GROMACS .gro file of C-alpha atoms in nm:
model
  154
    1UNK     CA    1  20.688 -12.722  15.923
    2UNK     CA    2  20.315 -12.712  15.911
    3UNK     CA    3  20.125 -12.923  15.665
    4UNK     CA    4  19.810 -12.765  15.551
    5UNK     CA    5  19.500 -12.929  15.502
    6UNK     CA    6  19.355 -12.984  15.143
    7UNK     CA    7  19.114 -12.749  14.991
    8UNK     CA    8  18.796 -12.985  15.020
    9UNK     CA    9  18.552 -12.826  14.753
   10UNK     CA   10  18.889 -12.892  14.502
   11UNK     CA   11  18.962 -13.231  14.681
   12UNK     CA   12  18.558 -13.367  14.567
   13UNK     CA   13  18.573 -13.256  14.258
   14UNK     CA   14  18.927 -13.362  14.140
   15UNK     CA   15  18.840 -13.738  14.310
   16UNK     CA   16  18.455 -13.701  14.138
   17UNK     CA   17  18.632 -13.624  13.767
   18UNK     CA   18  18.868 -13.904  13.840
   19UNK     CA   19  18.635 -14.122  13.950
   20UNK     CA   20  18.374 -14.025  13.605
   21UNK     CA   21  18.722 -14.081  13.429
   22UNK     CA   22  18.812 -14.429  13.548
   23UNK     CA   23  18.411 -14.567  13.479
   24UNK     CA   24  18.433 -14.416  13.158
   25UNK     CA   25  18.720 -14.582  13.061
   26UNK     CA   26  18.606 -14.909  13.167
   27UNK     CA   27  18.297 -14.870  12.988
   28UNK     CA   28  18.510 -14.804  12.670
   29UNK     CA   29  18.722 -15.067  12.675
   30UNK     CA   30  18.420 -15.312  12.554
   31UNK     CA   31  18.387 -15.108  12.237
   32UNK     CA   32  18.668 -15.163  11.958
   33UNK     CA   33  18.905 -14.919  11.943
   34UNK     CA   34  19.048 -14.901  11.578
   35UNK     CA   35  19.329 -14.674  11.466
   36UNK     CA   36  19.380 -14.334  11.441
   37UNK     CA   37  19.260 -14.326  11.092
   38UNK     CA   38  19.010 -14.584  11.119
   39UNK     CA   39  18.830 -14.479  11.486
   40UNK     CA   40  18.615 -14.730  11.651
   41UNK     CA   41  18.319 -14.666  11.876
   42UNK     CA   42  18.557 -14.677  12.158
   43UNK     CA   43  18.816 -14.443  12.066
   44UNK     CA   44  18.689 -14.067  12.104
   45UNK     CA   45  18.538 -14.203  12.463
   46UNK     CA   46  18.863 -14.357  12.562
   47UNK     CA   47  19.066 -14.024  12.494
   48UNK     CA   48  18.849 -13.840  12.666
   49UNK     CA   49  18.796 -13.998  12.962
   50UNK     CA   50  19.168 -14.037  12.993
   51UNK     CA   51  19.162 -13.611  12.958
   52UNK     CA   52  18.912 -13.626  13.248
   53UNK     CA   53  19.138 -13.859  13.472
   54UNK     CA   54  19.423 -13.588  13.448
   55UNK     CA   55  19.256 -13.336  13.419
   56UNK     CA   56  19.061 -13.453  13.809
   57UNK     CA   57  19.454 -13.540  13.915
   58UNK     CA   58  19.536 -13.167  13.847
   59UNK     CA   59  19.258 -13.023  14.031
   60UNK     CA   60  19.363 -13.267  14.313
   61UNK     CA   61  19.723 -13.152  14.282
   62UNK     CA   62  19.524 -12.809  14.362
   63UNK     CA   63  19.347 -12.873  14.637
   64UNK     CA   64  19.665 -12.947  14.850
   65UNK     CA   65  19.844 -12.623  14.749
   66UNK     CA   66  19.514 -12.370  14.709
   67UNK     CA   67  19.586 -12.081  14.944
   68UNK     CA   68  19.237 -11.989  15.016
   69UNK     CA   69  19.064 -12.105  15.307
   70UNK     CA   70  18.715 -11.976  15.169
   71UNK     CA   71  18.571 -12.052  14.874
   72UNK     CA   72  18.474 -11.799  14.626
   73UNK     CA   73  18.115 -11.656  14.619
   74UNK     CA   74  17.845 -11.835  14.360
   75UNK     CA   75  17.861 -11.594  14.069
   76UNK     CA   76  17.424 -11.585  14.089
   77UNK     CA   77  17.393 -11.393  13.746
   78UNK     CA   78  17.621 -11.653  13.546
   79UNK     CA   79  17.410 -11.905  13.682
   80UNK     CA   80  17.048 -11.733  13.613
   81UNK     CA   81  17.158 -11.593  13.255
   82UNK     CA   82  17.463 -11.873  13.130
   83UNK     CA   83  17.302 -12.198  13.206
   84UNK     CA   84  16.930 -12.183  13.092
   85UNK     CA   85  17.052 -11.971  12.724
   86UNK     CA   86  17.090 -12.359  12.593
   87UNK     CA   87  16.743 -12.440  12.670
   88UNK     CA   88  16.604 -12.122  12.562
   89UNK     CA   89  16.786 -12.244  12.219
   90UNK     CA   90  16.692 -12.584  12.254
   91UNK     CA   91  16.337 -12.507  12.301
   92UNK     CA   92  16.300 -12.277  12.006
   93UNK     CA   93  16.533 -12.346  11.752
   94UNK     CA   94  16.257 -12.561  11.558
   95UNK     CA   95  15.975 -12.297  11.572
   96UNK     CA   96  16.204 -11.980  11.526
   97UNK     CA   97  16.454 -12.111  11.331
   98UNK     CA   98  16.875 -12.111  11.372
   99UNK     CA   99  16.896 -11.727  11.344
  100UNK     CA  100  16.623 -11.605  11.604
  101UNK     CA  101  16.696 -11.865  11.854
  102UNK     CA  102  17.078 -11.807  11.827
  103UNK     CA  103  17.016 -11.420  11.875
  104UNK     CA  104  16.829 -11.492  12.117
  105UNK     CA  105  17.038 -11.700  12.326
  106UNK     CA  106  17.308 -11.503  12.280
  107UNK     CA  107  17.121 -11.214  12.376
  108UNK     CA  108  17.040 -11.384  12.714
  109UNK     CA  109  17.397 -11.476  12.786
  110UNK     CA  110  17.500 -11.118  12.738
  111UNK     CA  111  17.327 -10.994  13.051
  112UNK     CA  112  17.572 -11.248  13.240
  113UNK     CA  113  17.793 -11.002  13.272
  114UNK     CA  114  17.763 -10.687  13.526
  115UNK     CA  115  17.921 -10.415  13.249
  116UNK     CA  116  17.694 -10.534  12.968
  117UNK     CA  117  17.517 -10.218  12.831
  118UNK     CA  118  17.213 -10.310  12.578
  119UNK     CA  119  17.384 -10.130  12.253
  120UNK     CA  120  17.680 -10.342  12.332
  121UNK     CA  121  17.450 -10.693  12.383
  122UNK     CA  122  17.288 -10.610  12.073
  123UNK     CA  123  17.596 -10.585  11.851
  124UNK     CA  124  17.757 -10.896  12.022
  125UNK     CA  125  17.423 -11.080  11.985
  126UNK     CA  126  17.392 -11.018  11.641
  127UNK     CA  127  17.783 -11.029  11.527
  128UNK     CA  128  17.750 -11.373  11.667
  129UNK     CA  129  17.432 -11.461  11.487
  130UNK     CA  130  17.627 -11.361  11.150
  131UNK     CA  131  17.911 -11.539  11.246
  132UNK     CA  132  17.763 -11.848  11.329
  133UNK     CA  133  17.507 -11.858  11.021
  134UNK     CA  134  17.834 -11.837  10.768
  135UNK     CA  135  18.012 -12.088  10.942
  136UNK     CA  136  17.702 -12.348  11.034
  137UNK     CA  137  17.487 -12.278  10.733
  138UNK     CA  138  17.716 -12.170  10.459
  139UNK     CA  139  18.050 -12.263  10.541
  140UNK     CA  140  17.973 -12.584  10.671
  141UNK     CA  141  17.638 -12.654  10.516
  142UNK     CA  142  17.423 -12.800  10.798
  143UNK     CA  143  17.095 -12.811  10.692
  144UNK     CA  144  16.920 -12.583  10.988
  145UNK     CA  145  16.633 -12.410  10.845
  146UNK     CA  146  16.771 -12.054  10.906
  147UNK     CA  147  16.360 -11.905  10.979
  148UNK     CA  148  16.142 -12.128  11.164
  149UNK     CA  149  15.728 -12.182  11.139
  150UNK     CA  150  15.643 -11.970  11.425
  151UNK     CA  151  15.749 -11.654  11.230
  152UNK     CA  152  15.463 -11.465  10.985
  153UNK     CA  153  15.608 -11.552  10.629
  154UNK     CA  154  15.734 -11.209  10.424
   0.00000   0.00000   0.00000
Protein backbone atom coordinates (compact mmCIF):
# COMPACT_ATOMS: atom_id res chain seq x y z
CA UNK A 1 0.00 0.00 0.00
CA UNK A 2 1.37 3.40 -0.69
CA UNK A 3 0.93 6.19 1.79
CA UNK A 4 0.62 9.52 0.20
CA UNK A 5 2.11 12.53 1.35
CA UNK A 6 -0.06 15.40 2.88
CA UNK A 7 -1.26 18.23 0.85
CA UNK A 8 1.18 20.96 2.36
CA UNK A 9 -0.68 24.32 1.43
CA UNK A 10 -3.84 22.39 3.50
CA UNK A 11 -1.31 20.95 6.11
CA UNK A 12 -0.09 25.08 7.07
CA UNK A 13 -3.14 26.30 7.17
CA UNK A 14 -5.12 23.63 9.18
CA UNK A 15 -1.89 23.66 11.88
CA UNK A 16 -1.90 27.88 11.49
CA UNK A 17 -5.99 27.91 12.40
CA UNK A 18 -5.22 25.47 15.12
CA UNK A 19 -2.52 27.09 16.33
CA UNK A 20 -4.71 30.94 16.22
CA UNK A 21 -7.33 28.58 17.95
CA UNK A 22 -5.33 27.25 20.88
CA UNK A 23 -3.74 31.16 21.71
CA UNK A 24 -7.09 32.36 21.49
CA UNK A 25 -8.38 30.21 23.86
CA UNK A 26 -5.75 30.77 26.29
CA UNK A 27 -6.15 34.33 26.04
CA UNK A 28 -9.89 33.80 26.93
CA UNK A 29 -9.66 31.88 29.69
CA UNK A 30 -8.48 35.12 31.85
CA UNK A 31 -11.77 36.81 31.05
CA UNK A 32 -14.99 35.50 33.03
CA UNK A 33 -17.03 33.44 31.25
CA UNK A 34 -20.69 33.74 32.64
CA UNK A 35 -23.64 31.71 31.43
CA UNK A 36 -25.40 31.35 28.48
CA UNK A 37 -27.83 33.96 29.44
CA UNK A 38 -25.58 36.08 31.29
CA UNK A 39 -22.24 36.10 28.70
CA UNK A 40 -19.02 37.32 30.06
CA UNK A 41 -16.23 39.00 28.15
CA UNK A 42 -14.81 35.62 27.66
CA UNK A 43 -17.53 33.70 26.29
CA UNK A 44 -18.20 34.67 22.49
CA UNK A 45 -14.09 34.45 22.19
CA UNK A 46 -13.97 31.10 23.81
CA UNK A 47 -16.66 29.58 21.35
CA UNK A 48 -15.10 30.77 18.67
CA UNK A 49 -11.81 29.96 18.98
CA UNK A 50 -12.90 26.48 19.87
CA UNK A 51 -14.84 26.68 16.07
CA UNK A 52 -11.38 27.66 14.75
CA UNK A 53 -9.53 24.65 16.49
CA UNK A 54 -11.94 22.19 14.57
CA UNK A 55 -12.50 23.83 12.08
CA UNK A 56 -8.03 23.87 11.42
CA UNK A 57 -8.40 19.88 12.53
CA UNK A 58 -10.76 19.43 9.48
CA UNK A 59 -8.69 21.13 7.02
CA UNK A 60 -5.82 18.95 8.45
CA UNK A 61 -7.97 15.85 8.12
CA UNK A 62 -7.88 17.29 4.34
CA UNK A 63 -4.64 17.67 3.64
CA UNK A 64 -3.86 13.88 4.12
CA UNK A 65 -6.70 12.72 1.81
CA UNK A 66 -6.70 15.86 -0.94
CA UNK A 67 -6.19 14.19 -4.31
CA UNK A 68 -4.56 17.01 -6.02
CA UNK A 69 -1.00 17.30 -6.29
CA UNK A 70 -1.25 21.04 -7.58
CA UNK A 71 -2.81 23.62 -6.07
CA UNK A 72 -5.47 25.58 -7.68
CA UNK A 73 -4.65 28.84 -9.59
CA UNK A 74 -5.00 32.40 -7.50
CA UNK A 75 -8.42 33.53 -8.65
CA UNK A 76 -6.53 37.37 -9.56
CA UNK A 77 -10.00 39.15 -10.16
CA UNK A 78 -11.54 37.97 -6.67
CA UNK A 79 -8.57 39.28 -5.20
CA UNK A 80 -8.36 42.83 -7.16
CA UNK A 81 -12.32 43.41 -6.98
CA UNK A 82 -13.48 41.21 -3.44
CA UNK A 83 -10.91 42.33 -1.00
CA UNK A 84 -10.42 46.17 -1.38
CA UNK A 85 -14.78 46.69 -1.80
CA UNK A 86 -14.49 46.92 2.30
CA UNK A 87 -12.14 49.70 2.16
CA UNK A 88 -13.73 51.42 -0.62
CA UNK A 89 -16.81 51.28 2.04
CA UNK A 90 -14.80 51.97 4.88
CA UNK A 91 -13.29 54.97 3.38
CA UNK A 92 -16.49 56.59 2.26
CA UNK A 93 -19.25 55.61 4.20
CA UNK A 94 -18.89 58.93 6.39
CA UNK A 95 -18.69 61.41 3.42
CA UNK A 96 -21.24 59.55 1.07
CA UNK A 97 -23.34 58.16 3.40
CA UNK A 98 -24.69 54.19 3.98
CA UNK A 99 -26.52 54.12 0.59
CA UNK A 100 -23.76 55.44 -1.92
CA UNK A 101 -20.96 53.69 -0.29
CA UNK A 102 -22.95 50.37 -0.07
CA UNK A 103 -23.83 50.72 -3.91
CA UNK A 104 -20.80 51.34 -4.44
CA UNK A 105 -19.09 48.55 -2.90
CA UNK A 106 -21.33 46.32 -4.08
CA UNK A 107 -20.93 47.59 -7.40
CA UNK A 108 -17.14 46.83 -7.18
CA UNK A 109 -17.62 43.31 -5.97
CA UNK A 110 -19.85 42.59 -8.92
CA UNK A 111 -17.05 42.78 -11.47
CA UNK A 112 -15.47 39.75 -9.38
CA UNK A 113 -17.06 37.63 -11.37
CA UNK A 114 -16.09 36.78 -15.22
CA UNK A 115 -20.09 36.57 -16.46
CA UNK A 116 -21.03 39.85 -14.76
CA UNK A 117 -22.70 42.04 -17.48
CA UNK A 118 -23.21 45.88 -16.26
CA UNK A 119 -27.29 45.75 -16.47
CA UNK A 120 -26.98 42.75 -14.29
CA UNK A 121 -24.25 44.60 -11.64
CA UNK A 122 -26.49 47.41 -11.58
CA UNK A 123 -29.66 45.61 -10.49
CA UNK A 124 -27.67 43.41 -7.96
CA UNK A 125 -25.90 46.58 -6.72
CA UNK A 126 -28.87 48.36 -6.12
CA UNK A 127 -31.34 45.34 -4.94
CA UNK A 128 -28.68 45.03 -2.33
CA UNK A 129 -28.55 48.67 -1.44
CA UNK A 130 -32.51 48.40 -0.82
CA UNK A 131 -32.16 45.42 0.97
CA UNK A 132 -29.65 46.39 3.25
CA UNK A 133 -31.13 50.04 4.00
CA UNK A 134 -34.62 48.20 5.27
CA UNK A 135 -32.90 45.84 7.27
CA UNK A 136 -29.87 48.23 8.79
CA UNK A 137 -31.76 51.48 8.85
CA UNK A 138 -35.38 50.62 9.23
CA UNK A 139 -35.68 47.25 10.37
CA UNK A 140 -33.02 47.38 12.72
CA UNK A 141 -32.68 51.07 13.33
CA UNK A 142 -28.91 51.77 13.30
CA UNK A 143 -28.42 55.18 13.21
CA UNK A 144 -26.18 55.46 9.76
CA UNK A 145 -26.89 58.67 8.19
CA UNK A 146 -28.35 57.16 4.93
CA UNK A 147 -26.68 60.54 2.60
CA UNK A 148 -23.40 61.69 3.61
CA UNK A 149 -21.72 65.53 3.48
CA UNK A 150 -19.86 65.04 0.37
CA UNK A 151 -23.14 64.94 -1.66
CA UNK A 152 -24.77 68.59 -3.01
CA UNK A 153 -27.95 68.83 -0.70
CA UNK A 154 -31.51 68.60 -2.90
Amino acid sequence: MKVRSPDLSNFVCGGFFVIVGLLFTFGSVGLGMGTSVGMGPGYFPLFLSIALILIGIAVLGSAFGSASARPSPVAWRGVLFILPAPLVFGLTVRGLGFVPALFITAFLATFASTTMRLPAAVLLSVALTVFSTLVFSYALGLPYALFGSWLPRL
